mmCIF file of N, CA and C in Angstrom:
data_model
loop_
_atom_site.group_PDB
_atom_site.id
_atom_site.type_symbol
_atom_site.label_atom_id
_atom_site.label_comp_id
_atom_site.label_asym_id
_atom_site.label_seq_id
_atom_site.Cartn_x
_atom_site.Cartn_y
_atom_site.Cartn_z
ATOM 1 N N MET A 596 -9.641 -15.602 -55.762
ATOM 2 C CA MET A 596 -9.597 -16.885 -55.081
ATOM 3 C C MET A 596 -11.037 -17.298 -54.771
ATOM 4 N N ASN A 597 -11.325 -18.586 -54.925
ATOM 5 C CA ASN A 597 -12.666 -19.058 -54.604
ATOM 6 C C ASN A 597 -12.852 -19.133 -53.093
ATOM 7 N N SER A 598 -13.933 -19.712 -52.654
ATOM 8 C CA SER A 598 -14.265 -19.759 -51.227
ATOM 9 C C SER A 598 -13.130 -20.355 -50.401
ATOM 10 N N LEU A 599 -13.022 -19.871 -49.175
ATOM 11 C CA LEU A 599 -11.963 -20.329 -48.272
ATOM 12 C C LEU A 599 -12.494 -21.351 -47.277
ATOM 13 N N ALA A 600 -11.589 -22.204 -46.806
ATOM 14 C CA ALA A 600 -11.918 -23.189 -45.786
ATOM 15 C C ALA A 600 -10.759 -23.258 -44.799
ATOM 16 N N SER A 601 -11.085 -23.531 -43.550
ATOM 17 C CA SER A 601 -10.059 -23.667 -42.515
ATOM 18 C C SER A 601 -9.437 -25.053 -42.618
ATOM 19 N N VAL A 602 -8.140 -25.083 -42.902
ATOM 20 C CA VAL A 602 -7.445 -26.357 -43.055
ATOM 21 C C VAL A 602 -6.877 -26.846 -41.722
ATOM 22 N N LYS A 603 -6.645 -25.913 -40.775
ATOM 23 C CA LYS A 603 -6.129 -26.303 -39.463
ATOM 24 C C LYS A 603 -6.349 -25.168 -38.472
ATOM 25 N N SER A 604 -6.511 -25.531 -37.203
ATOM 26 C CA SER A 604 -6.683 -24.558 -36.124
ATOM 27 C C SER A 604 -5.466 -24.589 -35.212
ATOM 28 N N TYR A 605 -5.165 -23.435 -34.614
ATOM 29 C CA TYR A 605 -3.974 -23.278 -33.773
ATOM 30 C C TYR A 605 -4.318 -22.489 -32.517
ATOM 31 N N SER A 606 -3.475 -22.645 -31.520
ATOM 32 C CA SER A 606 -3.648 -21.844 -30.310
ATOM 33 C C SER A 606 -2.791 -20.585 -30.346
ATOM 34 N N THR A 607 -1.841 -20.492 -31.296
ATOM 35 C CA THR A 607 -1.025 -19.283 -31.425
ATOM 36 C C THR A 607 -0.902 -18.882 -32.890
ATOM 37 N N ARG A 608 -0.790 -17.589 -33.124
ATOM 38 C CA ARG A 608 -0.613 -17.065 -34.483
ATOM 39 C C ARG A 608 0.739 -17.509 -35.057
ATOM 40 N N ILE A 609 1.753 -17.589 -34.225
ATOM 41 C CA ILE A 609 3.095 -17.953 -34.696
ATOM 42 C C ILE A 609 3.096 -19.332 -35.345
ATOM 43 N N ASP A 610 2.470 -20.314 -34.699
ATOM 44 C CA ASP A 610 2.412 -21.663 -35.269
ATOM 45 C C ASP A 610 1.678 -21.664 -36.607
ATOM 46 N N ALA A 611 0.608 -20.904 -36.685
ATOM 47 C CA ALA A 611 -0.155 -20.820 -37.935
ATOM 48 C C ALA A 611 0.673 -20.167 -39.036
ATOM 49 N N GLU A 612 1.431 -19.140 -38.699
ATOM 50 C CA GLU A 612 2.259 -18.450 -39.697
ATOM 51 C C GLU A 612 3.366 -19.358 -40.232
ATOM 52 N N VAL A 613 3.917 -20.220 -39.388
ATOM 53 C CA VAL A 613 4.936 -21.175 -39.841
ATOM 54 C C VAL A 613 4.333 -22.099 -40.896
ATOM 55 N N ASP A 614 3.157 -22.646 -40.616
ATOM 56 C CA ASP A 614 2.515 -23.538 -41.583
ATOM 57 C C ASP A 614 2.056 -22.783 -42.825
ATOM 58 N N ARG A 615 1.649 -21.535 -42.674
ATOM 59 C CA ARG A 615 1.283 -20.726 -43.842
ATOM 60 C C ARG A 615 2.485 -20.597 -44.771
ATOM 61 N N GLY A 616 3.632 -20.314 -44.201
ATOM 62 C CA GLY A 616 4.848 -20.211 -44.997
ATOM 63 C C GLY A 616 5.188 -21.513 -45.701
ATOM 64 N N TYR A 617 4.990 -22.618 -45.002
ATOM 65 C CA TYR A 617 5.246 -23.927 -45.608
ATOM 66 C C TYR A 617 4.315 -24.166 -46.792
ATOM 67 N N LEU A 618 3.021 -23.910 -46.605
ATOM 68 C CA LEU A 618 2.077 -24.112 -47.707
ATOM 69 C C LEU A 618 2.412 -23.208 -48.888
ATOM 70 N N GLU A 619 2.769 -21.973 -48.611
ATOM 71 C CA GLU A 619 3.097 -21.064 -49.704
ATOM 72 C C GLU A 619 4.376 -21.493 -50.419
ATOM 73 N N SER A 620 5.294 -22.148 -49.715
ATOM 74 C CA SER A 620 6.493 -22.677 -50.381
ATOM 75 C C SER A 620 6.133 -23.843 -51.305
ATOM 76 N N GLN A 621 4.952 -24.413 -51.090
ATOM 77 C CA GLN A 621 4.442 -25.494 -51.929
ATOM 78 C C GLN A 621 3.427 -24.966 -52.957
ATOM 79 N N ASN A 622 3.430 -23.658 -53.168
ATOM 80 C CA ASN A 622 2.552 -22.979 -54.139
ATOM 81 C C ASN A 622 1.071 -23.065 -53.802
ATOM 82 N N ILE A 623 0.755 -23.053 -52.502
ATOM 83 C CA ILE A 623 -0.634 -22.982 -52.055
ATOM 84 C C ILE A 623 -0.795 -21.683 -51.285
ATOM 85 N N GLN A 624 -1.612 -20.791 -51.814
ATOM 86 C CA GLN A 624 -1.847 -19.519 -51.129
ATOM 87 C C GLN A 624 -2.655 -19.783 -49.862
ATOM 88 N N ALA A 625 -2.223 -19.207 -48.755
ATOM 89 C CA ALA A 625 -2.871 -19.432 -47.465
ATOM 90 C C ALA A 625 -2.937 -18.125 -46.688
ATOM 91 N N PHE A 626 -3.896 -18.055 -45.779
ATOM 92 C CA PHE A 626 -4.117 -16.870 -44.963
ATOM 93 C C PHE A 626 -4.324 -17.292 -43.519
ATOM 94 N N VAL A 627 -3.857 -16.480 -42.598
ATOM 95 C CA VAL A 627 -4.082 -16.721 -41.174
ATOM 96 C C VAL A 627 -5.139 -15.743 -40.698
ATOM 97 N N THR A 628 -6.148 -16.272 -40.015
ATOM 98 C CA THR A 628 -7.174 -15.416 -39.434
ATOM 99 C C THR A 628 -7.226 -15.662 -37.933
ATOM 100 N N ALA A 629 -7.414 -14.585 -37.185
ATOM 101 C CA ALA A 629 -7.523 -14.679 -35.730
ATOM 102 C C ALA A 629 -8.253 -13.447 -35.223
ATOM 103 N N ASP A 630 -9.026 -13.623 -34.195
ATOM 104 C CA ASP A 630 -9.719 -12.495 -33.585
ATOM 105 C C ASP A 630 -8.847 -11.951 -32.459
ATOM 106 N N ASP A 631 -7.717 -11.345 -32.855
ATOM 107 C CA ASP A 631 -6.757 -10.839 -31.872
ATOM 108 C C ASP A 631 -6.347 -9.397 -32.166
ATOM 109 N N GLU A 632 -7.246 -8.653 -32.777
ATOM 110 C CA GLU A 632 -6.987 -7.236 -33.079
ATOM 111 C C GLU A 632 -5.735 -7.055 -33.931
ATOM 112 N N GLY A 633 -5.578 -7.910 -34.948
ATOM 113 C CA GLY A 633 -4.435 -7.796 -35.845
ATOM 114 C C GLY A 633 -3.104 -8.110 -35.185
ATOM 115 N N GLY A 634 -3.118 -8.941 -34.169
ATOM 116 C CA GLY A 634 -1.895 -9.308 -33.465
ATOM 117 C C GLY A 634 -1.567 -8.397 -32.293
ATOM 118 N N MET A 635 -2.345 -7.334 -32.121
ATOM 119 C CA MET A 635 -2.074 -6.380 -31.045
ATOM 120 C C MET A 635 -2.598 -6.849 -29.690
ATOM 121 N N ALA A 636 -3.511 -7.820 -29.699
ATOM 122 C CA ALA A 636 -4.087 -8.299 -28.439
ATOM 123 C C ALA A 636 -4.140 -9.827 -28.441
ATOM 124 N N PRO A 637 -2.980 -10.489 -28.422
ATOM 125 C CA PRO A 637 -2.974 -11.951 -28.489
ATOM 126 C C PRO A 637 -3.674 -12.618 -27.316
ATOM 127 N N PHE A 638 -3.823 -11.907 -26.216
ATOM 128 C CA PHE A 638 -4.518 -12.474 -25.059
ATOM 129 C C PHE A 638 -5.969 -12.804 -25.382
ATOM 130 N N LEU A 639 -6.522 -12.200 -26.424
ATOM 131 C CA LEU A 639 -7.905 -12.488 -26.796
ATOM 132 C C LEU A 639 -8.078 -13.916 -27.289
ATOM 133 N N ILE A 640 -7.045 -14.494 -27.892
ATOM 134 C CA ILE A 640 -7.168 -15.872 -28.372
ATOM 135 C C ILE A 640 -6.621 -16.881 -27.374
ATOM 136 N N GLN A 641 -5.956 -16.424 -26.335
ATOM 137 C CA GLN A 641 -5.416 -17.348 -25.349
ATOM 138 C C GLN A 641 -6.511 -18.010 -24.527
ATOM 139 N N SER A 642 -7.680 -17.412 -24.501
ATOM 140 C CA SER A 642 -8.770 -18.010 -23.735
ATOM 141 C C SER A 642 -9.433 -19.151 -24.492
ATOM 142 N N THR A 643 -9.142 -19.266 -25.782
ATOM 143 C CA THR A 643 -9.660 -20.379 -26.571
ATOM 144 C C THR A 643 -8.486 -21.222 -27.036
ATOM 145 N N LYS A 644 -8.678 -22.516 -27.091
ATOM 146 C CA LYS A 644 -7.570 -23.398 -27.446
ATOM 147 C C LYS A 644 -7.180 -23.284 -28.914
ATOM 148 N N TYR A 645 -8.145 -23.019 -29.777
ATOM 149 C CA TYR A 645 -7.869 -22.990 -31.217
ATOM 150 C C TYR A 645 -8.481 -21.761 -31.859
ATOM 151 N N GLY A 646 -8.045 -20.593 -31.440
ATOM 152 C CA GLY A 646 -8.618 -19.352 -31.928
ATOM 153 C C GLY A 646 -8.015 -18.815 -33.204
ATOM 154 N N VAL A 647 -7.000 -19.490 -33.743
ATOM 155 C CA VAL A 647 -6.335 -19.038 -34.965
ATOM 156 C C VAL A 647 -6.599 -20.081 -36.048
ATOM 157 N N GLN A 648 -6.980 -19.609 -37.226
ATOM 158 C CA GLN A 648 -7.314 -20.511 -38.328
ATOM 159 C C GLN A 648 -6.370 -20.297 -39.501
ATOM 160 N N LEU A 649 -5.948 -21.383 -40.123
ATOM 161 C CA LEU A 649 -5.180 -21.333 -41.364
ATOM 162 C C LEU A 649 -6.157 -21.625 -42.496
ATOM 163 N N MET A 650 -6.325 -20.646 -43.364
ATOM 164 C CA MET A 650 -7.330 -20.725 -44.420
ATOM 165 C C MET A 650 -6.670 -20.943 -45.777
ATOM 166 N N VAL A 651 -7.295 -21.805 -46.586
ATOM 167 C CA VAL A 651 -6.873 -22.025 -47.968
ATOM 168 C C VAL A 651 -8.126 -22.070 -48.830
ATOM 169 N N SER A 652 -7.930 -22.001 -50.139
ATOM 170 C CA SER A 652 -9.086 -22.113 -51.027
ATOM 171 C C SER A 652 -9.636 -23.532 -50.936
ATOM 172 N N LYS A 653 -10.932 -23.657 -51.128
ATOM 173 C CA LYS A 653 -11.544 -24.991 -51.100
ATOM 174 C C LYS A 653 -10.923 -25.888 -52.161
ATOM 175 N N ARG A 654 -10.513 -25.297 -53.261
ATOM 176 C CA ARG A 654 -9.885 -26.055 -54.347
ATOM 177 C C ARG A 654 -8.584 -26.711 -53.876
ATOM 178 N N ASN A 655 -7.848 -26.067 -52.979
ATOM 179 C CA ASN A 655 -6.560 -26.584 -52.495
ATOM 180 C C ASN A 655 -6.645 -27.258 -51.132
ATOM 181 N N PHE A 656 -7.848 -27.397 -50.594
ATOM 182 C CA PHE A 656 -8.019 -27.899 -49.231
ATOM 183 C C PHE A 656 -7.369 -29.274 -49.025
ATOM 184 N N ASN A 657 -7.702 -30.247 -49.862
ATOM 185 C CA ASN A 657 -7.175 -31.606 -49.670
ATOM 186 C C ASN A 657 -5.662 -31.653 -49.808
ATOM 187 N N LYS A 658 -5.124 -30.952 -50.786
ATOM 188 C CA LYS A 658 -3.670 -30.926 -50.975
ATOM 189 C C LYS A 658 -2.988 -30.305 -49.757
ATOM 190 N N ALA A 659 -3.539 -29.195 -49.257
ATOM 191 C CA ALA A 659 -2.965 -28.527 -48.087
ATOM 192 C C ALA A 659 -3.037 -29.424 -46.856
ATOM 193 N N LYS A 660 -4.168 -30.067 -46.655
ATOM 194 C CA LYS A 660 -4.348 -30.955 -45.501
ATOM 195 C C LYS A 660 -3.315 -32.084 -45.534
ATOM 196 N N ASN A 661 -3.135 -32.680 -46.713
ATOM 197 C CA ASN A 661 -2.166 -33.772 -46.850
ATOM 198 C C ASN A 661 -0.734 -33.295 -46.636
ATOM 199 N N LEU A 662 -0.399 -32.123 -47.142
ATOM 200 C CA LEU A 662 0.949 -31.583 -46.942
ATOM 201 C C LEU A 662 1.225 -31.327 -45.464
ATOM 202 N N LEU A 663 0.244 -30.780 -44.756
ATOM 203 C CA LEU A 663 0.435 -30.499 -43.332
ATOM 204 C C LEU A 663 0.563 -31.791 -42.526
ATOM 205 N N LYS A 664 -0.198 -32.813 -42.897
ATOM 206 C CA LYS A 664 -0.080 -34.104 -42.204
ATOM 207 C C LYS A 664 1.287 -34.727 -42.446
ATOM 208 N N ALA A 665 1.762 -34.648 -43.686
ATOM 209 C CA ALA A 665 3.053 -35.241 -44.036
ATOM 210 C C ALA A 665 4.209 -34.490 -43.381
ATOM 211 N N LYS A 666 4.005 -33.206 -43.099
ATOM 212 C CA LYS A 666 5.039 -32.373 -42.481
ATOM 213 C C LYS A 666 5.372 -32.859 -41.071
ATOM 214 N N LEU A 667 4.405 -33.421 -40.383
ATOM 215 C CA LEU A 667 4.622 -33.893 -39.015
ATOM 216 C C LEU A 667 5.530 -35.073 -39.067
#
C-alpha cells in the first residue's frame, strides 16, 4: 500500500471501526490508529477529542472522504 493519510478523526475507537468496516465494504482498505495501548487503555485518548484516526491510502483518500460524507 502506498502512503497513508488520515481521512477522519474520532473520539472513540468504536466509531472509527464502524467507518473502517463501511469503507472496506466499499473495497477501500482502511486502518484505525490510536495511541491507546492497543485498546487496553482507552482512557489515554479520552483526554483528546480526536485521538483516533481512520487511515486510508492517499490514492483512495478522495473516494473514502466522499463515501464517509455521503454516509451521513
